[in-house]
Amino acid sequence: MNLRHCLPAGQAEAVLQNFAEGIVITNQGESIQFINERAAGILGVDISCAMGLVIGDVVSHESLLKKIRQIVRAPETWCPGDIPETFNVTVNGQEQYFKVDVAPVFSKEEFTGTVTLFTDITHYKRVDRLKAQFVATISHEFRNPLTSIIMAVELLLDEKQTDSPRDAKLLLQAIREDGQRLKRLVDNLLALSKIEEGRIAMELENVEVSGMVETAIGPLRMQLKEKEITLRQEIPETLPEVYVDATKATWILTNLVGNAIRYTPYNGTITVSALHKYNKVYISVKDSGIGIPSNCHEKIFEKYAQVRSNTNAGGAGLGLAIAKEIVEAHGGRIWVESRLNEGARFTFTLPVKTKEERQNETDTIG
């Protein structure tokens, strides 16, 4: 199909100019006959000056130039299945990656030049890096507790090392704690898998926020005590019930408070607060920990992301991504306010039924 035959005069060029991909067309002599704005930006040239230039004057990537010149010399050797080049440049101060495909152009079976297509794959490169980091982190998160469990079992099997019931009990407690840590990690991985597959089921009901907070922090009391962290609760008695999946909403709170404990120093303070505004309840978890750089406030909710600098804190970078998905499934949002070394405040919103909705519910029951 010939694009020029399908569109009025001048529109074919307009279409190519508006492509998201960069496009460069050369003739048999390697002179540029067409370049769109996207390609000019990628190659760092002025579009008005590029026309007529030899492709080698604007492309410094040796492997790419070699491919273009090979096609010019012997277009019949080109194969549609050729592996594309990967090309990285700095555009507007940001490193970007492009997949570059080169193909011959024919008109009435006569070779007229080449077309080079630049497709932005920066996002996919970034995802690949995150996945690689994630695999390394997950391996570390599994290996540490497994190593501890194996060592504890070996000590239990060595009668000389555990000659008292007290020693054996301590080792068994350590095994239990590491086993629970592994279970939480597996549970998070399964939860993330369900969310990514769109299989997040919601069982909504009216829930008191104060009760939800107590349930959430219950399993964390021992950690708070060990680090001598003060936990403050600022939950108004007049706060309305939230209309949520109680289990999932409680999980969010447990995750946020658990993170706060992890990154708060000994003798620090964590505050859980809530307020009602515009048919939503705003729940916040504030810590006095190491804080989060402002340029990472969005990134921290991405899958596999770890942006806090405390390398001893652990964690696979899954909790906040899962929390974000759950909050959004409730029609709410979650965000962080923080500066480095000044602690962090995580806030999320949950829905509240309006008076009309509660009245209709009562009328239906009655």
Short mmCIF file of C-alpha atoms in Angstrom, two decimals:
data_model
loop_
_atom_site.label_atom_id
_atom_site.label_comp_id
_atom_site.label_asym_id
_atom_site.label_seq_id
_atom_site.Cartn_x
_atom_site.Cartn_y
_atom_site.Cartn_z
CA MET A 1 0.00 0.00 0.00
CA ASN A 2 1.37 3.42 -0.98
CA LEU A 3 0.70 6.04 1.69
CA ARG A 4 0.83 8.87 -0.85
CA HIS A 5 -1.97 7.25 -2.88
CA CYS A 6 -4.22 6.93 0.19
CA LEU A 7 -3.95 10.53 1.42
CA PRO A 8 -4.32 13.97 -0.15
CA ALA A 9 -1.14 15.78 -1.19
CA GLY A 10 0.97 16.83 1.78
CA GLN A 11 -0.88 14.69 4.32
CA ALA A 12 1.46 11.72 4.03
CA GLU A 13 4.33 13.85 5.31
CA ALA A 14 2.10 15.26 8.07
CA VAL A 15 1.24 11.73 9.18
CA LEU A 16 4.91 10.73 9.33
CA GLN A 17 5.77 13.92 11.22
CA ASN A 18 3.26 13.01 13.94
CA PHE A 19 4.48 9.46 14.46
CA ALA A 20 5.62 8.66 18.00
CA GLU A 21 8.56 6.82 16.42
CA GLY A 22 11.52 8.59 14.88
CA ILE A 23 11.69 8.16 11.10
CA VAL A 24 14.60 8.87 8.74
CA ILE A 25 14.42 8.18 5.00
CA THR A 26 17.54 8.29 2.82
CA ASN A 27 18.17 7.86 -0.91
CA GLN A 28 20.64 5.51 -2.61
CA GLY A 29 23.42 7.99 -1.88
CA GLU A 30 22.65 7.95 1.87
CA SER A 31 21.38 11.55 1.77
CA ILE A 32 18.47 12.32 4.10
CA GLN A 33 15.25 12.87 2.13
CA PHE A 34 12.92 12.95 5.12
CA ILE A 35 13.30 13.19 8.89
CA ASN A 36 10.50 13.77 11.38
CA GLU A 37 10.76 15.88 14.52
CA ARG A 38 10.99 12.85 16.77
CA ALA A 39 14.04 11.50 14.92
CA ALA A 40 15.65 14.95 14.82
CA GLY A 41 15.27 15.19 18.60
CA ILE A 42 16.75 11.73 19.11
CA LEU A 43 19.73 12.47 16.87
CA GLY A 44 20.19 15.99 18.23
CA VAL A 45 19.91 17.82 14.91
CA ASP A 46 17.84 20.73 13.65
CA ILE A 47 15.18 19.32 11.35
CA SER A 48 15.56 22.22 8.90
CA CYS A 49 19.31 21.61 8.59
CA ALA A 50 19.19 17.81 8.36
CA MET A 51 17.59 17.55 4.92
CA GLY A 52 20.19 16.64 2.31
CA LEU A 53 22.86 15.72 4.83
CA VAL A 54 24.54 12.34 4.50
CA ILE A 55 23.26 9.98 7.21
CA GLY A 56 26.80 9.59 8.55
CA ASP A 57 26.80 13.30 9.42
CA VAL A 58 23.98 12.87 11.94
CA VAL A 59 24.36 9.25 13.12
CA SER A 60 27.50 8.42 15.10
CA HIS A 61 26.44 4.91 16.11
CA GLU A 62 28.91 2.74 14.15
CA SER A 63 26.86 -0.46 14.19
CA LEU A 64 23.76 1.38 12.94
CA LEU A 65 25.71 3.14 10.17
CA LYS A 66 27.20 -0.19 9.12
CA LYS A 67 23.72 -1.70 8.80
CA ILE A 68 22.39 1.24 6.73
CA ARG A 69 25.40 1.14 4.39
CA GLN A 70 25.16 -2.62 4.01
CA ILE A 71 21.56 -2.25 2.83
CA VAL A 72 22.55 0.55 0.44
CA ARG A 73 25.29 -1.64 -1.07
CA ALA A 74 23.24 -4.85 -1.24
CA PRO A 75 19.53 -4.27 -0.49
CA GLU A 76 18.71 -7.84 -1.54
CA THR A 77 20.58 -9.14 1.54
CA TRP A 78 18.11 -7.50 3.91
CA CYS A 79 15.90 -9.90 5.86
CA PRO A 80 12.70 -8.87 7.72
CA GLY A 81 13.83 -11.01 10.65
CA ASP A 82 17.08 -9.11 11.19
CA ILE A 83 17.77 -8.35 14.84
CA PRO A 84 17.24 -4.60 15.45
CA GLU A 85 19.93 -2.38 16.91
CA THR A 86 19.65 -0.95 20.43
CA PHE A 87 20.57 2.70 20.58
CA ASN A 88 20.83 4.89 23.69
CA VAL A 89 21.13 8.67 23.73
CA THR A 90 20.58 11.53 26.16
CA VAL A 91 17.47 13.53 25.26
CA ASN A 92 16.64 16.63 27.33
CA GLY A 93 19.03 15.45 30.04
CA GLN A 94 17.40 12.00 30.29
CA GLU A 95 18.98 8.77 29.06
CA GLN A 96 16.66 7.06 26.59
CA TYR A 97 16.86 3.73 24.78
CA PHE A 98 15.62 3.01 21.27
CA LYS A 99 15.10 -0.09 19.18
CA VAL A 100 16.31 0.80 15.67
CA ASP A 101 15.00 -1.03 12.59
CA VAL A 102 16.47 -0.38 9.15
CA ALA A 103 14.80 -1.54 5.93
CA PRO A 104 15.26 -0.92 2.19
CA VAL A 105 12.70 1.15 0.27
CA PHE A 106 11.60 0.01 -3.18
CA SER A 107 9.55 1.79 -5.83
CA LYS A 108 8.32 -0.42 -8.69
CA GLU A 109 10.90 -3.04 -7.66
CA GLU A 110 13.71 -0.48 -7.87
CA PHE A 111 15.77 0.25 -4.76
CA THR A 112 15.39 3.92 -3.84
CA GLY A 113 16.96 4.15 -0.39
CA THR A 114 16.45 3.19 3.26
CA VAL A 115 14.03 3.91 6.07
CA THR A 116 15.21 3.88 9.68
CA LEU A 117 12.67 3.62 12.51
CA PHE A 118 13.54 4.59 16.11
CA THR A 119 11.15 3.05 18.68
CA ASP A 120 11.43 4.24 22.29
CA ILE A 121 12.01 1.25 24.59
CA THR A 122 13.16 3.25 27.63
CA HIS A 123 10.19 2.06 29.69
CA TYR A 124 10.91 -1.60 28.91
CA LYS A 125 14.60 -1.18 29.72
CA ARG A 126 13.64 0.35 33.06
CA VAL A 127 11.21 -2.49 33.80
CA ASP A 128 13.92 -5.02 32.94
CA ARG A 129 16.29 -3.32 35.38
CA LEU A 130 13.62 -3.29 38.07
CA LYS A 131 12.93 -6.98 37.50
CA ALA A 132 16.63 -7.79 37.75
CA GLN A 133 16.85 -5.79 40.98
CA PHE A 134 13.70 -7.52 42.21
CA VAL A 135 15.10 -11.00 41.55
CA ALA A 136 18.29 -10.08 43.41
CA THR A 137 16.28 -8.63 46.32
CA ILE A 138 13.89 -11.58 46.51
CA SER A 139 16.82 -14.01 46.45
CA HIS A 140 18.36 -12.09 49.35
CA GLU A 141 15.05 -11.97 51.24
CA PHE A 142 14.61 -15.73 50.88
CA ARG A 143 18.22 -16.64 51.54
CA ASN A 144 18.64 -14.84 54.87
CA PRO A 145 15.76 -16.50 56.78
CA LEU A 146 16.45 -19.86 55.11
CA THR A 147 20.08 -19.68 56.23
CA SER A 148 18.96 -18.84 59.78
CA ILE A 149 16.46 -21.71 59.80
CA ILE A 150 19.06 -24.22 58.58
CA MET A 151 21.58 -23.05 61.18
CA ALA A 152 18.99 -23.27 63.96
CA VAL A 153 17.96 -26.79 62.90
CA GLU A 154 21.60 -27.90 62.80
CA LEU A 155 22.10 -26.58 66.34
CA LEU A 156 18.97 -28.42 67.51
CA LEU A 157 20.26 -31.63 65.98
CA ASP A 158 23.59 -31.17 67.75
CA GLU A 159 22.89 -32.24 71.33
CA LYS A 160 26.11 -30.64 72.54
CA GLN A 161 24.96 -27.20 71.37
CA THR A 162 21.47 -27.35 72.91
CA ASP A 163 21.87 -28.94 76.30
CA SER A 164 18.99 -27.03 77.88
CA PRO A 165 15.27 -26.70 77.09
CA ARG A 166 15.63 -22.91 77.19
CA ASP A 167 18.22 -22.93 74.38
CA ALA A 168 16.04 -25.23 72.31
CA LYS A 169 13.02 -22.98 72.83
CA LEU A 170 14.94 -19.88 71.70
CA LEU A 171 16.06 -21.66 68.54
CA LEU A 172 12.51 -22.83 67.82
CA GLN A 173 11.24 -19.27 68.28
CA ALA A 174 13.86 -18.05 65.80
CA ILE A 175 12.76 -20.72 63.32
CA ARG A 176 9.13 -19.65 63.75
CA GLU A 177 9.96 -15.96 63.19
CA ASP A 178 11.97 -16.69 60.05
CA GLY A 179 9.22 -19.00 58.81
CA GLN A 180 6.64 -16.25 59.34
CA ARG A 181 8.87 -13.81 57.46
CA LEU A 182 9.03 -16.21 54.51
CA LYS A 183 5.26 -16.70 54.62
CA ARG A 184 4.68 -12.92 54.51
CA LEU A 185 6.98 -12.67 51.52
CA VAL A 186 5.17 -15.46 49.67
CA ASP A 187 1.78 -13.97 50.60
CA ASN A 188 2.86 -10.61 49.17
CA LEU A 189 4.07 -12.24 45.96
CA LEU A 190 0.76 -14.09 45.57
CA ALA A 191 -1.22 -10.91 46.33
CA LEU A 192 0.75 -8.98 43.72
CA SER A 193 0.19 -11.76 41.19
CA LYS A 194 -3.58 -11.66 41.76
CA ILE A 195 -3.64 -7.87 41.46
CA GLU A 196 -1.68 -7.94 38.20
CA GLU A 197 -4.12 -10.52 36.81
CA GLY A 198 -7.10 -8.38 37.85
CA ARG A 199 -8.29 -10.96 40.39
CA ILE A 200 -8.59 -8.68 43.43
CA ALA A 201 -11.94 -9.54 45.07
CA MET A 202 -13.59 -7.06 47.45
CA GLU A 203 -15.93 -7.88 50.35
CA LEU A 204 -17.19 -4.46 51.42
CA GLU A 205 -18.69 -3.66 54.81
CA ASN A 206 -18.91 -0.77 57.29
CA VAL A 207 -15.87 -0.83 59.59
CA GLU A 208 -14.82 1.33 62.55
CA VAL A 209 -11.44 2.90 61.92
CA SER A 210 -10.34 2.68 65.56
CA GLY A 211 -10.97 -1.07 65.61
CA MET A 212 -9.19 -1.48 62.30
CA VAL A 213 -6.15 0.37 63.66
CA GLU A 214 -6.03 -1.81 66.77
CA THR A 215 -6.23 -4.97 64.65
CA ALA A 216 -3.48 -3.68 62.36
CA ILE A 217 -0.97 -2.81 65.07
CA GLY A 218 -1.65 -5.86 67.25
CA PRO A 219 0.94 -8.11 65.55
CA LEU A 220 3.47 -5.26 65.66
CA ARG A 221 3.40 -4.56 69.42
CA MET A 222 6.48 -6.67 70.09
CA GLN A 223 8.51 -4.85 67.40
CA LEU A 224 7.46 -1.49 68.86
CA LYS A 225 8.52 -2.65 72.31
CA GLU A 226 11.88 -3.99 71.12
CA LYS A 227 12.79 -0.64 69.52
CA GLU A 228 11.17 1.35 72.35
CA ILE A 229 9.09 3.27 69.81
CA THR A 230 6.20 5.39 71.06
CA LEU A 231 2.98 4.79 69.11
CA ARG A 232 0.41 7.57 69.20
CA GLN A 233 -3.17 7.15 68.00
CA GLU A 234 -5.15 10.25 67.05
CA ILE A 235 -8.50 8.81 65.99
CA PRO A 236 -11.55 11.06 66.72
CA GLU A 237 -14.44 9.31 68.46
CA THR A 238 -16.84 10.99 66.02
CA LEU A 239 -15.13 9.47 63.00
CA PRO A 240 -17.67 7.68 60.76
CA GLU A 241 -17.27 4.08 59.69
CA VAL A 242 -15.49 3.41 56.41
CA TYR A 243 -17.03 1.22 53.72
CA VAL A 244 -14.17 -1.15 52.89
CA ASP A 245 -12.89 -4.68 52.63
CA ALA A 246 -11.82 -4.92 56.27
CA THR A 247 -9.07 -7.49 55.74
CA LYS A 248 -7.42 -5.60 52.90
CA ALA A 249 -7.75 -2.17 54.53
CA THR A 250 -6.24 -3.54 57.74
CA TRP A 251 -3.39 -5.04 55.71
CA ILE A 252 -2.58 -1.56 54.34
CA LEU A 253 -2.29 -0.17 57.86
CA THR A 254 -0.19 -3.09 59.06
CA ASN A 255 2.15 -2.61 56.12
CA LEU A 256 2.50 1.15 56.65
CA VAL A 257 3.08 0.87 60.40
CA GLY A 258 5.48 -2.04 59.83
CA ASN A 259 7.46 0.10 57.38
CA ALA A 260 7.46 2.97 59.86
CA ILE A 261 8.89 0.68 62.56
CA ARG A 262 11.53 -0.60 60.15
CA TYR A 263 12.80 2.86 59.27
CA THR A 264 12.33 4.61 62.62
CA PRO A 265 15.33 4.63 64.99
CA TYR A 266 15.20 3.39 68.58
CA ASN A 267 13.14 5.63 70.91
CA GLY A 268 11.41 7.19 67.90
CA THR A 269 7.74 8.07 67.50
CA ILE A 270 5.04 6.82 65.14
CA THR A 271 1.65 8.53 64.91
CA VAL A 272 -1.48 7.01 63.37
CA SER A 273 -4.16 9.64 62.76
CA ALA A 274 -7.43 9.99 60.88
CA LEU A 275 -9.90 12.69 59.85
CA HIS A 276 -13.19 12.83 57.97
CA LYS A 277 -13.52 15.09 54.93
CA TYR A 278 -15.79 15.07 51.85
CA ASN A 279 -17.22 11.56 52.37
CA LYS A 280 -13.75 10.12 52.76
CA VAL A 281 -11.62 9.25 55.75
CA TYR A 282 -7.98 10.27 55.52
CA ILE A 283 -5.71 7.90 57.45
CA SER A 284 -2.07 8.85 58.02
CA VAL A 285 0.95 7.02 59.40
CA LYS A 286 3.75 9.40 60.37
CA ASP A 287 7.20 8.29 61.51
CA SER A 288 10.36 9.99 62.78
CA GLY A 289 12.64 7.92 60.57
CA ILE A 290 15.15 8.53 57.82
CA GLY A 291 12.72 10.13 55.38
CA ILE A 292 12.41 9.82 51.61
CA PRO A 293 13.97 12.12 48.98
CA SER A 294 11.36 14.27 47.21
CA ASN A 295 12.30 12.90 43.79
CA CYS A 296 11.30 9.40 44.95
CA HIS A 297 7.79 10.16 46.23
CA GLU A 298 6.12 8.66 43.14
CA LYS A 299 8.65 5.93 42.51
CA ILE A 300 8.23 4.42 45.97
CA PHE A 301 4.78 3.07 45.02
CA GLU A 302 6.11 1.24 41.97
CA LYS A 303 6.56 -2.52 42.03
CA TYR A 304 9.95 -3.68 43.27
CA ALA A 305 11.04 -0.13 44.21
CA GLN A 306 13.27 0.47 47.24
CA VAL A 307 14.28 4.08 47.71
CA ARG A 308 14.94 4.50 51.43
CA SER A 309 18.62 4.46 52.23
CA ASN A 310 18.57 2.16 55.26
CA THR A 311 20.05 -0.97 53.70
CA ASN A 312 19.60 -2.96 56.90
CA ALA A 313 15.85 -2.49 56.91
CA GLY A 314 15.14 -5.27 54.44
CA GLY A 315 11.95 -5.70 52.46
CA ALA A 316 11.32 -6.72 48.88
CA GLY A 317 9.71 -3.51 47.69
CA LEU A 318 6.25 -5.04 47.24
CA GLY A 319 4.16 -3.70 50.12
CA LEU A 320 3.54 -0.15 48.92
CA ALA A 321 2.77 -1.30 45.38
CA ILE A 322 0.14 -3.69 46.76
CA ALA A 323 -1.19 -1.00 49.14
CA LYS A 324 -1.61 1.40 46.21
CA GLU A 325 -3.58 -1.17 44.21
CA ILE A 326 -5.87 -1.92 47.17
CA VAL A 327 -6.47 1.77 47.94
CA GLU A 328 -7.30 2.49 44.30
CA ALA A 329 -9.64 -0.52 44.20
CA HIS A 330 -11.57 1.28 46.98
CA GLY A 331 -11.70 4.44 44.85
CA GLY A 332 -9.10 6.20 47.01
CA ARG A 333 -5.53 7.34 46.63
CA ILE A 334 -2.30 7.07 48.61
CA TRP A 335 0.67 9.44 48.77
CA VAL A 336 3.68 10.35 50.86
CA GLU A 337 4.95 13.64 52.28
CA SER A 338 8.57 13.53 53.36
CA ARG A 339 12.01 15.07 53.31
CA LEU A 340 15.27 13.24 53.76
CA ASN A 341 16.16 12.83 57.47
CA GLU A 342 12.84 14.38 58.53
CA GLY A 343 10.60 11.32 58.69
CA ALA A 344 7.70 10.45 56.40
CA ARG A 345 3.91 10.73 56.46
CA PHE A 346 1.94 8.23 54.37
CA THR A 347 -1.73 9.12 53.84
CA PHE A 348 -4.48 7.17 52.11
CA THR A 349 -8.21 7.70 51.69
CA LEU A 350 -11.08 5.28 52.22
CA PRO A 351 -14.74 5.79 51.29
CA VAL A 352 -17.58 6.62 53.68
CA LYS A 353 -21.21 6.01 52.86
CA THR A 354 -23.25 9.20 52.59
CA LYS A 355 -26.24 9.83 54.88
CA GLU A 356 -28.54 9.04 51.94
CA GLU A 357 -26.78 5.73 51.27
CA ARG A 358 -26.95 4.75 54.95
CA GLN A 359 -30.63 5.75 55.13
CA ASN A 360 -31.47 3.74 52.01
CA GLU A 361 -29.63 0.77 53.51
CA THR A 362 -31.68 1.08 56.74
CA ASP A 363 -34.94 1.40 54.79
CA THR A 364 -34.11 -1.71 52.78
CA ILE A 365 -33.36 -3.73 55.93
CA GLY A 366 -36.51 -2.44 57.59
#
